[in-house]
Every structure is written in structure tokens, then in C-alpha cells.
Coordinates of C-alpha atoms and ligand atoms in Angstrom, one line a residue:
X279 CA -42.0 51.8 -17.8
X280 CA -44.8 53.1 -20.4
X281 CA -42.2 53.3 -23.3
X282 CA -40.6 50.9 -25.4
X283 CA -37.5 49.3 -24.2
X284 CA -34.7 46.9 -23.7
X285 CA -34.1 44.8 -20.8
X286 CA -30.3 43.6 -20.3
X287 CA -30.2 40.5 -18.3
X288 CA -26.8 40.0 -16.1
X289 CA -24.9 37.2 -16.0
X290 CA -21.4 38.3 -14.6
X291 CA -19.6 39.9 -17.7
X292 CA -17.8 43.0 -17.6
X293 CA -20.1 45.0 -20.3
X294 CA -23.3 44.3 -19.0
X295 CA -23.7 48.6 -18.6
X296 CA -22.1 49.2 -21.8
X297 CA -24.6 47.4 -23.5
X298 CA -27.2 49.4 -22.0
X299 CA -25.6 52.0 -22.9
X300 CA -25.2 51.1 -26.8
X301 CA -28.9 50.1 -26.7
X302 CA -29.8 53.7 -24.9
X303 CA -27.7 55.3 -27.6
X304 CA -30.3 53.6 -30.6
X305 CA -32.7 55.9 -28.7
X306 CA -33.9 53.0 -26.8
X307 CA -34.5 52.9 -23.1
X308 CA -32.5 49.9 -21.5
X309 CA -31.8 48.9 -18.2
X310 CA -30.0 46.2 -16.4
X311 CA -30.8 43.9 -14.5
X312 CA -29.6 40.8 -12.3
X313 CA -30.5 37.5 -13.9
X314 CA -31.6 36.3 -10.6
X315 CA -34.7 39.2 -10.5
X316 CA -35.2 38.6 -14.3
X317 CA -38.4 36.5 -14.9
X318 CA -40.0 39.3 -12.1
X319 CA -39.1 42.2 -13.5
X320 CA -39.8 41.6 -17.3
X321 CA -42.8 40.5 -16.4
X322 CA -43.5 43.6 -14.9
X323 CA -42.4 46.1 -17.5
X324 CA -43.0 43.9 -20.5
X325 CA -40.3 45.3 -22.6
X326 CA -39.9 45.1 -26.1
X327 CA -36.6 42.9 -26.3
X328 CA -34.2 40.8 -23.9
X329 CA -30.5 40.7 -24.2
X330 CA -28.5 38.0 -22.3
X331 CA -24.7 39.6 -21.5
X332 CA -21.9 37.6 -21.4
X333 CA -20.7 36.0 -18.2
X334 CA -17.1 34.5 -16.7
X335 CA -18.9 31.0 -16.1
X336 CA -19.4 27.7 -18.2
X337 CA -22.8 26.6 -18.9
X338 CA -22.2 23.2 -18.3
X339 CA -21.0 23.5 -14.7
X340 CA -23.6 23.4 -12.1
X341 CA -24.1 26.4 -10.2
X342 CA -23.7 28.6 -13.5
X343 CA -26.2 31.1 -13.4
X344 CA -29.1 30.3 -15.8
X345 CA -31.8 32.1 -17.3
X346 CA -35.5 30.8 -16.2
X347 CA -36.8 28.9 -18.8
X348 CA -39.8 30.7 -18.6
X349 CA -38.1 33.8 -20.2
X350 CA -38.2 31.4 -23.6
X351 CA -41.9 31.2 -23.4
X352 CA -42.7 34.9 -23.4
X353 CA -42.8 35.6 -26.7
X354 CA -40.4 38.4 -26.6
X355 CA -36.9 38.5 -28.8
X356 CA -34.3 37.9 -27.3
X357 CA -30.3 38.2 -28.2
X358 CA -27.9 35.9 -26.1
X359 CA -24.1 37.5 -26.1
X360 CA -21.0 35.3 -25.1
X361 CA -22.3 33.2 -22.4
X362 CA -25.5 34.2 -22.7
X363 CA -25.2 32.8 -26.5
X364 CA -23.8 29.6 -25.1
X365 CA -26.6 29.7 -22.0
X366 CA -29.3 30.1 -24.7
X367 CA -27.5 27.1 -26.9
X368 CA -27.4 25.0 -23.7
X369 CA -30.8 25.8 -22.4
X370 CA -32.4 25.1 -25.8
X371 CA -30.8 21.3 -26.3
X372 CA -27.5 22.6 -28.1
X373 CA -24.4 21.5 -27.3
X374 CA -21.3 23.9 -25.3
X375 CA -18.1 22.4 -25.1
X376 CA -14.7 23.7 -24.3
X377 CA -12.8 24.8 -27.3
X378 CA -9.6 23.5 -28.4
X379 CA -8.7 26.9 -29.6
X380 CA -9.4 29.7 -27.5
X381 CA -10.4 33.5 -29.1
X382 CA -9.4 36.5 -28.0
X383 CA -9.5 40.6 -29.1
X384 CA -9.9 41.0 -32.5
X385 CA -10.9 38.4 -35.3
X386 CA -12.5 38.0 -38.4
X387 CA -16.4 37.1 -38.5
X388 CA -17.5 35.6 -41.5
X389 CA -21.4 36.7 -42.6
X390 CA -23.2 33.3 -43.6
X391 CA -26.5 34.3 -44.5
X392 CA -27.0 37.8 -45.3
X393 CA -30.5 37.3 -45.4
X394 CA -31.0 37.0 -41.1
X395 CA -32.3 40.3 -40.0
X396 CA -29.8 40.5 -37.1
X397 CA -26.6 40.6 -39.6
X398 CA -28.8 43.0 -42.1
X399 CA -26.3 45.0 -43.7
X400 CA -23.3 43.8 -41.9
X401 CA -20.5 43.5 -44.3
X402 CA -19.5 39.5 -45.4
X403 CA -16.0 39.6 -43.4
X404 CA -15.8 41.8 -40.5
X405 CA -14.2 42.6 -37.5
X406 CA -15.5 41.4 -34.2
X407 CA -13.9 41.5 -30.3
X408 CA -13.9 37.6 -28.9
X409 CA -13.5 36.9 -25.4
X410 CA -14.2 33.5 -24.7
X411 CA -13.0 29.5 -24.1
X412 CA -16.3 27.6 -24.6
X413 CA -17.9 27.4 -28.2
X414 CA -21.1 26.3 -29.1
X415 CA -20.3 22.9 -30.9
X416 CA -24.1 22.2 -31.9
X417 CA -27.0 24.6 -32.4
X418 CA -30.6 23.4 -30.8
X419 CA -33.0 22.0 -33.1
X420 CA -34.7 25.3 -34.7
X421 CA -31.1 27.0 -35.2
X422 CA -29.1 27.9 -37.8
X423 CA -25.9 28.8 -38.0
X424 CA -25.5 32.8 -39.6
X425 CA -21.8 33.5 -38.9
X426 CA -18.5 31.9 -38.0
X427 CA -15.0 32.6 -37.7
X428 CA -11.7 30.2 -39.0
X429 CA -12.0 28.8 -35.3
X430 CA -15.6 29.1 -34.2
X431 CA -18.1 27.3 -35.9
X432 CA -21.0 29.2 -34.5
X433 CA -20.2 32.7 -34.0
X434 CA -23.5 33.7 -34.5
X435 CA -26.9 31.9 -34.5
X436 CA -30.4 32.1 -34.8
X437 CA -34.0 30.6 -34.3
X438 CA -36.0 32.9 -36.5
X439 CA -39.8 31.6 -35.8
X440 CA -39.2 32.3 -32.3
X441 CA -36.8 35.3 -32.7
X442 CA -34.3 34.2 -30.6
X443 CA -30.8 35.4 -31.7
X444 CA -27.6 34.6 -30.3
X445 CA -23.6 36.4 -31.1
X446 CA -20.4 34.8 -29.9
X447 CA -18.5 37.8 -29.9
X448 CA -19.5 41.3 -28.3
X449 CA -21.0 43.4 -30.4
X450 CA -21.0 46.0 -27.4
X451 CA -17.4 47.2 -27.6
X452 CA -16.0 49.4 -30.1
X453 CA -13.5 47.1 -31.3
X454 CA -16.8 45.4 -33.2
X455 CA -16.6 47.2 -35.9
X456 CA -20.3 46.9 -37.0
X457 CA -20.9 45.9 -33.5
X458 CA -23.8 48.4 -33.4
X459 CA -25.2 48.2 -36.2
X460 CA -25.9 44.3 -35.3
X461 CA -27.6 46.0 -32.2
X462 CA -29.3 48.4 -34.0
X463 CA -30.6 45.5 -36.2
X464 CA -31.6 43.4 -33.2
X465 CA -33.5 46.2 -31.6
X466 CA -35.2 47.8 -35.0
X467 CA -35.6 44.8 -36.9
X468 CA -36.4 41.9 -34.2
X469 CA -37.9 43.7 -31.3
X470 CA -40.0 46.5 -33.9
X471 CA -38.5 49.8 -31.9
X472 CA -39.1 53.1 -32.4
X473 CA -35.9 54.8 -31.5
X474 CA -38.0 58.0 -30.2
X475 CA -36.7 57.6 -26.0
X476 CA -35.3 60.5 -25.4
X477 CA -33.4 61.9 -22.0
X478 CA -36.3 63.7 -21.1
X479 CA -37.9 60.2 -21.0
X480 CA -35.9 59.0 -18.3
X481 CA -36.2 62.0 -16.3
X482 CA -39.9 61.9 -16.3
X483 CA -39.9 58.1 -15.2
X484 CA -37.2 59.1 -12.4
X485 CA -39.4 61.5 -10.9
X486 CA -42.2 59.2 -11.0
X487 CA -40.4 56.2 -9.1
X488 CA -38.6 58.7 -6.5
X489 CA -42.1 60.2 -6.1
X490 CA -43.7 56.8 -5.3
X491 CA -41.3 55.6 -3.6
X492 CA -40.4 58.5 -1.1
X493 CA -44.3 59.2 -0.7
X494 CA -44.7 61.5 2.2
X495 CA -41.1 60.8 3.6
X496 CA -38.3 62.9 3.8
X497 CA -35.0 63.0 1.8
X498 CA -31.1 64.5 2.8
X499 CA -28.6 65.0 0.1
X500 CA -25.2 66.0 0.3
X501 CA -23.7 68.4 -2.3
X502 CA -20.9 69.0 -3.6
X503 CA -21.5 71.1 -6.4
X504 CA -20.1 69.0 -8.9
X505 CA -22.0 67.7 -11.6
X506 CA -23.1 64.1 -10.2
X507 CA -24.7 65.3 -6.7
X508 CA -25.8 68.8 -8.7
X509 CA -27.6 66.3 -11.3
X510 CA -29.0 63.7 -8.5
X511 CA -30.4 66.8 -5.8
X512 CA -32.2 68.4 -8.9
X513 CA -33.7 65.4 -10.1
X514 CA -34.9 64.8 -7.0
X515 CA -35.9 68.3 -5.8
X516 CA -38.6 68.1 -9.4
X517 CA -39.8 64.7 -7.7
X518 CA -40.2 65.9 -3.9
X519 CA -39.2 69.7 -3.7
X520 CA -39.4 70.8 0.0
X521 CA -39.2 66.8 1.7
X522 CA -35.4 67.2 0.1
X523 CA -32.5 69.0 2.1
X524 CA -29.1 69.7 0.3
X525 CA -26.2 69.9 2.8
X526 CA -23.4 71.7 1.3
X527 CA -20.0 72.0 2.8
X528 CA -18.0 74.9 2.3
X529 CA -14.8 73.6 3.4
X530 CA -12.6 76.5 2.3
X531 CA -11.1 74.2 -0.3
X532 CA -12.9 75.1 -3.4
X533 CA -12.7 76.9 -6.1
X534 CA -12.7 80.5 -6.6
X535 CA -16.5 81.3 -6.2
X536 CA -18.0 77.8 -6.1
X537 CA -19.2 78.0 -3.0
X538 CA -21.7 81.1 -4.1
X539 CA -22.2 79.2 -7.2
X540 CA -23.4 76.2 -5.7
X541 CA -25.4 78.7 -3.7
X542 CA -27.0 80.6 -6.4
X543 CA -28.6 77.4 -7.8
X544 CA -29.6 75.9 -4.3
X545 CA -29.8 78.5 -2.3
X546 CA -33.2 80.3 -1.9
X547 CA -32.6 82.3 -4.4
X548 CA -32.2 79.9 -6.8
X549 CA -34.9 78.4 -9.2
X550 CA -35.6 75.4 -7.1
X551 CA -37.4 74.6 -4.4
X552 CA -35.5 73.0 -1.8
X553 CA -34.0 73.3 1.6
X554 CA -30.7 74.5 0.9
X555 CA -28.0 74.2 3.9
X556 CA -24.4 75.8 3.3
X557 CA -22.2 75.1 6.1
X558 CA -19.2 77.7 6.5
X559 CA -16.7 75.9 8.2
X560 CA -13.4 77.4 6.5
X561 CA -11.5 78.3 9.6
X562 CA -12.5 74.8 10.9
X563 CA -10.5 73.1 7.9
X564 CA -7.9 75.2 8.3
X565 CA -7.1 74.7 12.1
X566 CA -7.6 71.0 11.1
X567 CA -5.0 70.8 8.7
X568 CA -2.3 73.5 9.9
X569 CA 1.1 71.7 9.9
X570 CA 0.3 68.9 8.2
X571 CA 2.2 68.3 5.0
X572 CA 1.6 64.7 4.5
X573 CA -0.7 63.9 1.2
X574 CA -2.4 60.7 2.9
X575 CA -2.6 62.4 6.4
X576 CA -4.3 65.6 4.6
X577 CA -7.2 63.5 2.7
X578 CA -7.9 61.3 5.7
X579 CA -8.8 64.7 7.9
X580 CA -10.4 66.4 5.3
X581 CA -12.9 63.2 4.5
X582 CA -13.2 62.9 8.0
X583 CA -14.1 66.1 8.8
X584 CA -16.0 66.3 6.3
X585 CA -18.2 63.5 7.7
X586 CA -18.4 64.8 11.4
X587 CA -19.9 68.0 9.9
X588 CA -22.5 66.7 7.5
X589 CA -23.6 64.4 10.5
X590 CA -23.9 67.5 12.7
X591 CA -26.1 69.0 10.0
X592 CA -28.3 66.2 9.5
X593 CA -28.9 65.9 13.2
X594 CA -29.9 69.1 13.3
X595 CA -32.5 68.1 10.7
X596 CA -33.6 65.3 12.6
X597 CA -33.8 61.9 11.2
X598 CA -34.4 61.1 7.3
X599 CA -35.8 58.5 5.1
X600 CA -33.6 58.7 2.7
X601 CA -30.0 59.6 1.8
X602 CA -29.6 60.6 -1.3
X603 CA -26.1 60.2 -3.1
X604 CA -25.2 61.1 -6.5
X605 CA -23.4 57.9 -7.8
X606 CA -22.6 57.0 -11.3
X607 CA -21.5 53.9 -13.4
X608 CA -18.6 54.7 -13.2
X609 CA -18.3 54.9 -9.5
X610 CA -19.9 51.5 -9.1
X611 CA -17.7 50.0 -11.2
X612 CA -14.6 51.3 -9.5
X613 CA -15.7 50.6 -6.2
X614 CA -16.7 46.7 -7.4
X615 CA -13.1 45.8 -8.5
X616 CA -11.3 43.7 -6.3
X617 CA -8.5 44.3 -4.0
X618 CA -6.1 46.5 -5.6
X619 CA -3.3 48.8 -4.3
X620 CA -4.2 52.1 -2.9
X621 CA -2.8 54.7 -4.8
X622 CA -5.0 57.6 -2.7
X623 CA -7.6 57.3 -0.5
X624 CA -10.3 58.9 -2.2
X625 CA -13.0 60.6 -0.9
X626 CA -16.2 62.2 -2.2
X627 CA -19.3 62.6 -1.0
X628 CA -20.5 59.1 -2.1
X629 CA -18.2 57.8 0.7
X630 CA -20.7 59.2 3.4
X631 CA -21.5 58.7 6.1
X632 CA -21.8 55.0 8.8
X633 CA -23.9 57.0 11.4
X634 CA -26.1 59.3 9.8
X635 CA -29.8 57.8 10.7
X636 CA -31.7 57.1 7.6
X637 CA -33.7 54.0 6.3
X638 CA -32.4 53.7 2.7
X639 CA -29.6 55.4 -0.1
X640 CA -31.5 56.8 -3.6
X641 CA -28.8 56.7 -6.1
X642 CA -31.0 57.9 -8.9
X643 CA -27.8 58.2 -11.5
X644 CA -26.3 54.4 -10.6
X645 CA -26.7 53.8 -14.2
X646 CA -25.6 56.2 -16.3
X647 CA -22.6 56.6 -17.9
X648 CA -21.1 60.9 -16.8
X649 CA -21.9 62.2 -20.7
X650 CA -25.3 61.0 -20.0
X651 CA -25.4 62.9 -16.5
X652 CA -24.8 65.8 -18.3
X653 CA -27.4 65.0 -20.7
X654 CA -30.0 64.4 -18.0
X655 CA -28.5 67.9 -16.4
X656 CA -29.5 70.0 -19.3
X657 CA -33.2 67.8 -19.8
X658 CA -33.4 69.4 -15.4
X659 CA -32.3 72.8 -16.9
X660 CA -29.2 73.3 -14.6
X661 CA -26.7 75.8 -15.9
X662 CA -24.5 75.0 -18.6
X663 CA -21.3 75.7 -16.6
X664 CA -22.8 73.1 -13.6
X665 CA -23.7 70.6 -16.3
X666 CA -20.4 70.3 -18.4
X667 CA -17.5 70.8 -15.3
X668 CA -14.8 69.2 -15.0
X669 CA -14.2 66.7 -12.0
X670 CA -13.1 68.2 -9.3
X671 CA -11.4 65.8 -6.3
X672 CA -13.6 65.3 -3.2
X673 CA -10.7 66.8 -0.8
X674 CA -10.3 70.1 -3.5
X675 CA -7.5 72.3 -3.0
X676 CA -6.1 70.5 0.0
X677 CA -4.5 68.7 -2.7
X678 CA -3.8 70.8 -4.8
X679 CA -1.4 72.9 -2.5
X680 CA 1.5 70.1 -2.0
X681 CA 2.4 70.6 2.3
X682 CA 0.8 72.5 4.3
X683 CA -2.8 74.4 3.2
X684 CA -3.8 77.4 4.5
X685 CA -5.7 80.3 3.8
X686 CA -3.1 82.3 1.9
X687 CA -2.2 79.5 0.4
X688 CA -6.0 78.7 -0.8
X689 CA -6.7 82.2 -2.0
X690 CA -3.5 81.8 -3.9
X691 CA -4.4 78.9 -5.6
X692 CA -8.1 80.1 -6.4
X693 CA -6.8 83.5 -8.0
X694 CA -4.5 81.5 -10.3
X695 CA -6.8 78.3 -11.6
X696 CA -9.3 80.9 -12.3
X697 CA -6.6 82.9 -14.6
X698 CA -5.9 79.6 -16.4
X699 CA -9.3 78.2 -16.7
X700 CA -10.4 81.6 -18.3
X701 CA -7.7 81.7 -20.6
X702 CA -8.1 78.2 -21.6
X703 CA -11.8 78.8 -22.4
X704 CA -11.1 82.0 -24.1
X705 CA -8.9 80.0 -26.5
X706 CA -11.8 77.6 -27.2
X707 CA -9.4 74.3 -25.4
X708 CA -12.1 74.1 -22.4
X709 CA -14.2 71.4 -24.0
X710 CA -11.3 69.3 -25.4
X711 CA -9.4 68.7 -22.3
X712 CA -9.6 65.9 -19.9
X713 CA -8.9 68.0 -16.8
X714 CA -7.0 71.4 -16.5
X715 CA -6.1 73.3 -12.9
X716 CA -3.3 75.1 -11.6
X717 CA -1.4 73.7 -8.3
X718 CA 0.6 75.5 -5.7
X719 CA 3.8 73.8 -5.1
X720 CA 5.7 74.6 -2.4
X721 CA 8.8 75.4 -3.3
X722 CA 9.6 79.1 -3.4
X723 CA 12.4 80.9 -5.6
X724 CA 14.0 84.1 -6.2
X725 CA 12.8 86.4 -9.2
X726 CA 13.1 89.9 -9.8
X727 CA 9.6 92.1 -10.2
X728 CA 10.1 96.4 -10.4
X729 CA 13.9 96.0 -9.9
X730 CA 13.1 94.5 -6.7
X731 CA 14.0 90.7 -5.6
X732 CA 11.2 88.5 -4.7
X733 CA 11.3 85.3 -3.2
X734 CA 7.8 83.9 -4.1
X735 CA 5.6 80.6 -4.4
X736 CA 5.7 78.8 -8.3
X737 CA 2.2 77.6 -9.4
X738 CA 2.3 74.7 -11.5
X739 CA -0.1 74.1 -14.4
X740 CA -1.6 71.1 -15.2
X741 CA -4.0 70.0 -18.6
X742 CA -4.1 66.4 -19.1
X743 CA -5.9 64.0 -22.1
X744 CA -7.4 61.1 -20.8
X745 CA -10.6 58.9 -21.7
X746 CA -11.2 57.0 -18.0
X747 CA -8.7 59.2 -15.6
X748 CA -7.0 56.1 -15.1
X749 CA -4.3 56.9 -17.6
X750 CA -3.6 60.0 -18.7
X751 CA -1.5 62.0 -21.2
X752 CA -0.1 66.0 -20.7
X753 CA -2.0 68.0 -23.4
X754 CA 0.0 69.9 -25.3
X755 CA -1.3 73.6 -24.7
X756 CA -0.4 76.1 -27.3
X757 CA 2.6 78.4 -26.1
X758 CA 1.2 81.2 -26.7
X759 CA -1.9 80.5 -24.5
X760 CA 0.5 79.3 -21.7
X761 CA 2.4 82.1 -22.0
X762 CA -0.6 84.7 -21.4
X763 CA -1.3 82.8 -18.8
X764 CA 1.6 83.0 -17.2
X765 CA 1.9 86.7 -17.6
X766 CA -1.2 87.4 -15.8
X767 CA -0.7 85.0 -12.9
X768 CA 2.7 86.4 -12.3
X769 CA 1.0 90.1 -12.5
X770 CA -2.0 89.6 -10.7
X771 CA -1.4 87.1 -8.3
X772 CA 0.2 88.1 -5.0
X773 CA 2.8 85.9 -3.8
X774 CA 3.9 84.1 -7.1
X775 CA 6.7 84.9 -9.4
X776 CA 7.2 81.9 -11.1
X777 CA 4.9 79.7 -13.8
X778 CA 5.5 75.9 -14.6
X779 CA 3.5 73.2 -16.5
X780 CA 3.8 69.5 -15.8
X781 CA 4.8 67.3 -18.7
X782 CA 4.4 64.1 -16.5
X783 CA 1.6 61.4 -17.7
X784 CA -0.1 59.5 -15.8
X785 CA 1.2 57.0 -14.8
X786 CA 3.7 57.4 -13.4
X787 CA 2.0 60.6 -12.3
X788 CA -1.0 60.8 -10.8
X789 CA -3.6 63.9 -12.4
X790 CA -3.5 65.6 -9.2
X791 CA -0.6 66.2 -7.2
X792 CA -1.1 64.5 -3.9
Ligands
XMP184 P1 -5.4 60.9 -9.7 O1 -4.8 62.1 -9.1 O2 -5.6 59.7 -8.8 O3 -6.9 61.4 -10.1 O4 -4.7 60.5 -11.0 C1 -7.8 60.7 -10.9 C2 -9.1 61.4 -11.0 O5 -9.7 61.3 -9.7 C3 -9.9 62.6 -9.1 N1 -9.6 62.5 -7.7 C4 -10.6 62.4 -6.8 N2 -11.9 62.5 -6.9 N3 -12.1 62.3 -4.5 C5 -12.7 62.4 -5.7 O6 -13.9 62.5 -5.8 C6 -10.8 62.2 -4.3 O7 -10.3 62.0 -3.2 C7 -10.0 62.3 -5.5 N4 -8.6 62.2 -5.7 C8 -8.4 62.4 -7.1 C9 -8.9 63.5 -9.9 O8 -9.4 64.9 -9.8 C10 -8.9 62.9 -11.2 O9 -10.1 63.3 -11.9

């Protein structure tokens, strides 16, 4: 790392990537990293400040993780949140006991000395979000106390001589109200930043590490199209061109004209220079999943089949060094929560594959949050309608036609979500919308069309709000842009005759249908 930047030290808590984030969003490169491969790495990269996350431990326990003491005798700032307030309390001779009163969400902070550079402009009473049952009862000798709250004698602390600052509450989340400015303080004002990393920054030092460490080797990525694995194969294709291979599978499920899309940019045609391998294997899906109507049944073969075929491409290929998968924070966090009820199975291509023969997985995006995917996308160049897509389910239209999929069925389907996602851009709603698609359901009904009866599908429309896709509200689309729709899906779609939009949030819906 050659410029200036932030290193976030895990010890367990839930915002350990969030505070990355906040610290990337000052214009300041940060990364994190496990406390456990701390004292190594920093003293690799010498960055320019240190920032303990919380944790769900207690300092005084044995076995609680622990910083290396060595960290203290670097000479580099350091900012201690939560547990890693109370670790740097502990560690330093201070006292950490449990607290009588416990503090959670929202609560007051009260500003004691407006002169400490980390609560610089931070108004006298303000809002903070408090997570936690230890307090620190007694600052270390060098301390002093620069914020409390009616229940928390030391909510915030600091050891200016050795710039070593310390904040019981998390300035990370947006419930802090002046949460970043403390942040911005701590990384201006302690640790002398710049604020000048930009995007283009981390894409330069991305294709230096894949470059050095893919060397000569050889590299297999499978794509999807969608905007992670577009992002990751790009990024890497500017760091290895040729020693890269995209598989894309063109399942029949897709949307109207993806797969010549997807082509267009990867193919050799397109303006990079990488092997590009489309797999047509439409009438393959099909026959797979011809009379089967059950949702769970219908992702299971489609991610399988999926699998058998990428590992028939990459045999073809021969063996690889290096699977490349386009995982983001997002994905890492999901897949790191415990045991909880399966809803779906999902599947996407960062589910692949047990036998494909390869030494090591490049996730080159693991630690960005999707909005700064995109942002990386447009540093690459990649086209703006790539770069700012909506998700689009790893089984595609297979669940978007409820019972049985086949080809009528698909081309259906296509016609129609392309009507509605053109009409929704025309009307300038694109950008605003969580996630908008049309569905086929299967139920068909009797209409009239040229004085003659019909007896059609009904497409259902779907546009929800949502922040995470875990919850989800239905967007109110204007009438009038619903109602153009309609008109021209009835009109130019064979085989419909009926429009309907789905009011249901989520839950108790799901976004998709199956
Ligand atoms: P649901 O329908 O579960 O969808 O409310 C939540 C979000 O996940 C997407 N989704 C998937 N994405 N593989 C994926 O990569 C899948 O199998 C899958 N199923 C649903 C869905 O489009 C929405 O954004």
C-alpha cells in the first residue's frame, strides 16, 4: 500500500466493514483485518492510523482476544471502539468492570472537553448508538476522560501525548449522529490524512496484488453478467488479460438479450482481452426442468446443472490456478450468519463449484460494500447499464415463471420485463427502485381481444423499495406509468391478456416469486 490509510483491526463486532467503509468514504483507504494477523500486517503497510472495532467479548476474561502490545509502541494513532475502547483501557492499566446499568441504541453523549481533537466540533450533547454491558470504570494513567453519558462515566477517552483515543459508543452507524464527523476528526486531525484516495486507487493496487500474486499462472472466472462477477472478471482481465478465462452460461433463463450483452463486453469483440466462453445450453435447461413445477425442486436443478456445466467447461480448459469469484460484503456477511431457516436455497455463481481443480479462490471485491462495486465498475470503464443493474437471482427466470418453465413461457416473460423496465426508465423511476421485473404466473383467464375470446397467461408486475433485500416494501408506481405498461404488454405480447402488480411486502412475501 503506497498511499495513506487506515487499518481496522477485528475483534468480533458486527461493524468491523462498516467502519471501513465510513473511513473509505473520508477518502481514506481502509481495510480490515483480523486481530490475530495485526502486528504483521501493520508492520508491513505502515499505515497512517489504527482503529480497534468493537467485539462480543469481556476484556477481563481470559481467552478474549487482545491486541499485541506491541501495536502501543508503534507510534501510530490509534482509536479503540466498544471493546476495543475497553481492550485499550484494560491493556493500558485501566480498569473494565461490568456495569450495573447496561446501554443500549440511542443515548445522549455529553462533550467534556471540547478542546480534544477527536470531539472537534462535535456538538456539547449529542446522540450516540450504545451497545455494550462492560464500562470502563477507571482510565490508565495518561487518560482523560472527554465524554460521558448519565450512566457511563467514560464514554470517551483519551491519551493525547501518545494519540491514543478511545469511544464507548459506535461512531460507525448512522444512528451516531455526529458519528462521522468524530471519524473524520480521528483520521484528519490525529492520524494527518489527506482525504485524496480515490476508487481508482484501489483499482490500481488490485491489479498490482492479482498481478503478483497470479504471476505466470492461469485464472477461470465464472460470469454471470451481473454486476459483481462483471466487476471481478474486468478487474482481473486489466491485471492478467489472456491467463483469465470467463465461462458464461447461457442457461435460457435470462433476460431479454443479456446473453449478447454479456457477450458484447466479453466476447472477442469486446474491449477486453480475455478468453471469453459462452456456453449455449438452452434446450439443456429446458429438458431439465419440463414438468417440474415445484419452486425448491426447480432451483436445486438449475444450480446443479449449472455446476455440471461450468465443470465440463473448465475441463476442457484444463486445470487452473485460480478460481475467480465475484463476492462482495454483503455476500460474506450473509453467508457468516448462523443457522437460520431456509427460506430459498439460493444459488449464484459464488456457490461454485467442490470439483473444479484449482489451487486457490481470488475474490478481489470481498470487501466492498455493492455501491462501491459499481464505483470500482465505472473507474474499469464497463458500461453504464452493466455497472448500475439491478440484482438479478442466480436461477433467473426459472423463478420468475411460477410451475413449469419452458421456452414459450421464457420468451414470454423476456418480451414483457423488457416493456416494463423501459417504461420504467423512460419515466425516470429506474434509479429509485430497489428491484422491478415482470413475472409469469400461471394462471390463465378469459379476456376478449378484436371481438374474439382469449384465454391467455397474466404477467404480474413487481417494483419493490428496500435498503438490504431482506425487507422490502411495494413501490407505489404512478398509474399512469402502469397503465402504459400494461397496454403495451397486452398489445405486443403474444399469449397475455391480462396485467397485475403485486402489493405484497416482503415479508410476508418474498421479492421474487418462488
Ligand atoms: P427473495 O425472493 O428471497 O429475494 O426475497 C431477495 C433478493 O435475492 C435475490 N435472489 C437470489 N439471488 N440467487 C441469487 O443470486 C438466488 O437463488 C436468489 N433468489 C433470490 C432476489 O432477486 C432479491 O434481490
Amino acid at each position: 500500500m503506497k498511499h495513506q490509510s487506515i487499518m481496522v483491526i477485528d475483534f468480533g463486532g458486527q461493524y468491523n466493514q462498516l467502519i471501513a467503509r465510513r473511513v473509505r468514504d473520508l477518502k481514506v483507504y481502509a481495510e480490515v483485518v483480523s486481530y490475530t494477523k495485526a502486528l504483521e500486517k501493520i508492520e508491513e503497510n505502515r499505515p497512517d492510523g489504527i482503529i480497534f472495532t468493537g467485539g462480543p467479548n469481556s476484556v477481563y476474561k481470559e481467552d478474549s482476544p487482545a491486541a499485541d502490545m506491541k501495536l502501543y509502541d508503534l507510534g501510530i494513532p490509534i482509536l479503540g471502539i466498544c471493546y476495543g475502547a475497553q481492550m485499550m483501557a484494560h491493556q493500558l492499566g485501566g480498569t473494565v468492570e461490568t456495569a450495573k446499568v447496561s446501554e443500549y441504541g440511542r443515548t445522549m453523549v455529553h462533550v467534556k472537553d471540547a478542546a480534544s481533537l477527536l470531539m472537534h466540533d462535535v456538538s456539547e450533547n449529542n446522540i450516540a448508538w450504545m451497545s455494550h454491558t462492560d464500562y470502563i470504570s477507571k482510565v490508565p494513567e495518561g487518560f482523560k476522560v472527554t465524554a460521558s453519558t448519565d450512566n457511563c462515566p467514560v464514554a470517551a477517552m483519551e491519551n493525547e501525548d501518545k494519540c491514543f483515543y478511545a469511544v464507548q459508543f459506535h461512531p460507525e452507524v448512522t444512528h451516531s449522529v455526529e458519528g462521522q464527523k468524530i471519524l473524520s476528526n480521528f483520521v484528519f486531525r490525529v492520524c494527518g490524512c489527506l482525504g485524496d484516495w480515490k476508487m481508482d486507487s484501489f483499482v490500481e493496487s488490485s491489479i498490482e496484488a492479482i498481478r503478483e500474486k497470479v504471476g505466470n499462472g492461469r485464472a477461470l472466472c465464472a460470469l454471470s453478467g451481473g454486476v459483481d462477477s462483471s466487476v471481478a472478471a474486468v478487474l482481473m482481465s486489466k491485471a492478467i488479460g489472456k491467463q483469465l478465462t470467463c465461462v458464461f452460461v447461457d442457461q435460457g433463463l435470462l433476460r431479454k438479450d443479456e446473453g449478447d450483452e454479456v457477450e458484447a463486453v466479453f466476447g472477442p469483440d469486446g474491449p477486453y482481452d480475455v478468453n471469453f466462453v459462452r456456453v449455449n445450453v438452452q434446450q439443456r435447461f429446458y429438458d431439465k426442468l419440463k414438468g417440474v413445477t415445484e419452486p425448491e425442486q426447480k432451483r436445486k436443478i438449475i444450480g446443479e446443472e449449472f455446476i455440471r456445466v461450468f465443470e465440463e467447461e473448465a475441463k476442457k480448459i484444463g486445470a487452473v490456478d485460480y478460481l475467480v469469484q465475484g463476492t462482495i460484503y454483503p455476500d460474506v456477511i450473509e453467508s457468516g450468519l448462523g443457522k437460520s431457516a431456509t427460506i430459498k436455497s439460493h444459488h449464484n455463481v459464488g456457490g461454485l463449484p467442490d470439483h473444479v481443480d484449482f489451487k486457490e479462490i481470488i475474490e478481489p471485491l470481498r470487501m466492498l460494500f455493492k455501491d462501491e462495486v459499481r464505483q470500482v465498475g465505472r473507474e474499469l470503464g464497463i458500461p453504464e447499464y452493466l455497472v448500475s443493474r439491478q440484482p438479478f437471482p442466480g436461477p433467473g427466470l426459472g423463478i420468475r415463471i411460477i410451475g413449469e418453465v419452458t421456452e414459450e413461457k421464457v420468451k414470454i416473460v423476456q418480451e414483457a420485463d423488457a416493456i416494463y423496465r423501459e417504461e420504467i426508465a423512460k419515466a425516470g423511476l429506474d434509479k429509485g427502485l430497489g428491484q422491478y421485473f415482470a413475472a409469469l404466473t400461471n394462471m390463465r383467464s378469459v379476456g376478449v381481444m378484436g371481438d374474439f375470446r382469449t384465454y391467455d397467461y397474466a404477467i404480474a408486475l413487481r417494483a419493490v423499495n428496500t435498503s438490504d433485500f431482506m425487507t422490502a416494501d411495494a413501490a407505489q408506481i404512478p398509474w399512469e406509468v402502469l397503465s402504459k405498461v400494461t397496454n403495451r404488454i397486452v398489445n405486443e405480447v403474444k399469449g397475455v391478456n391480462r396485467v397485475l402488480y403485486d402489493c405484497t411486502s416482503k415479508p410476508p412475501g418474498t421479492i421474487e416469486l418462488e
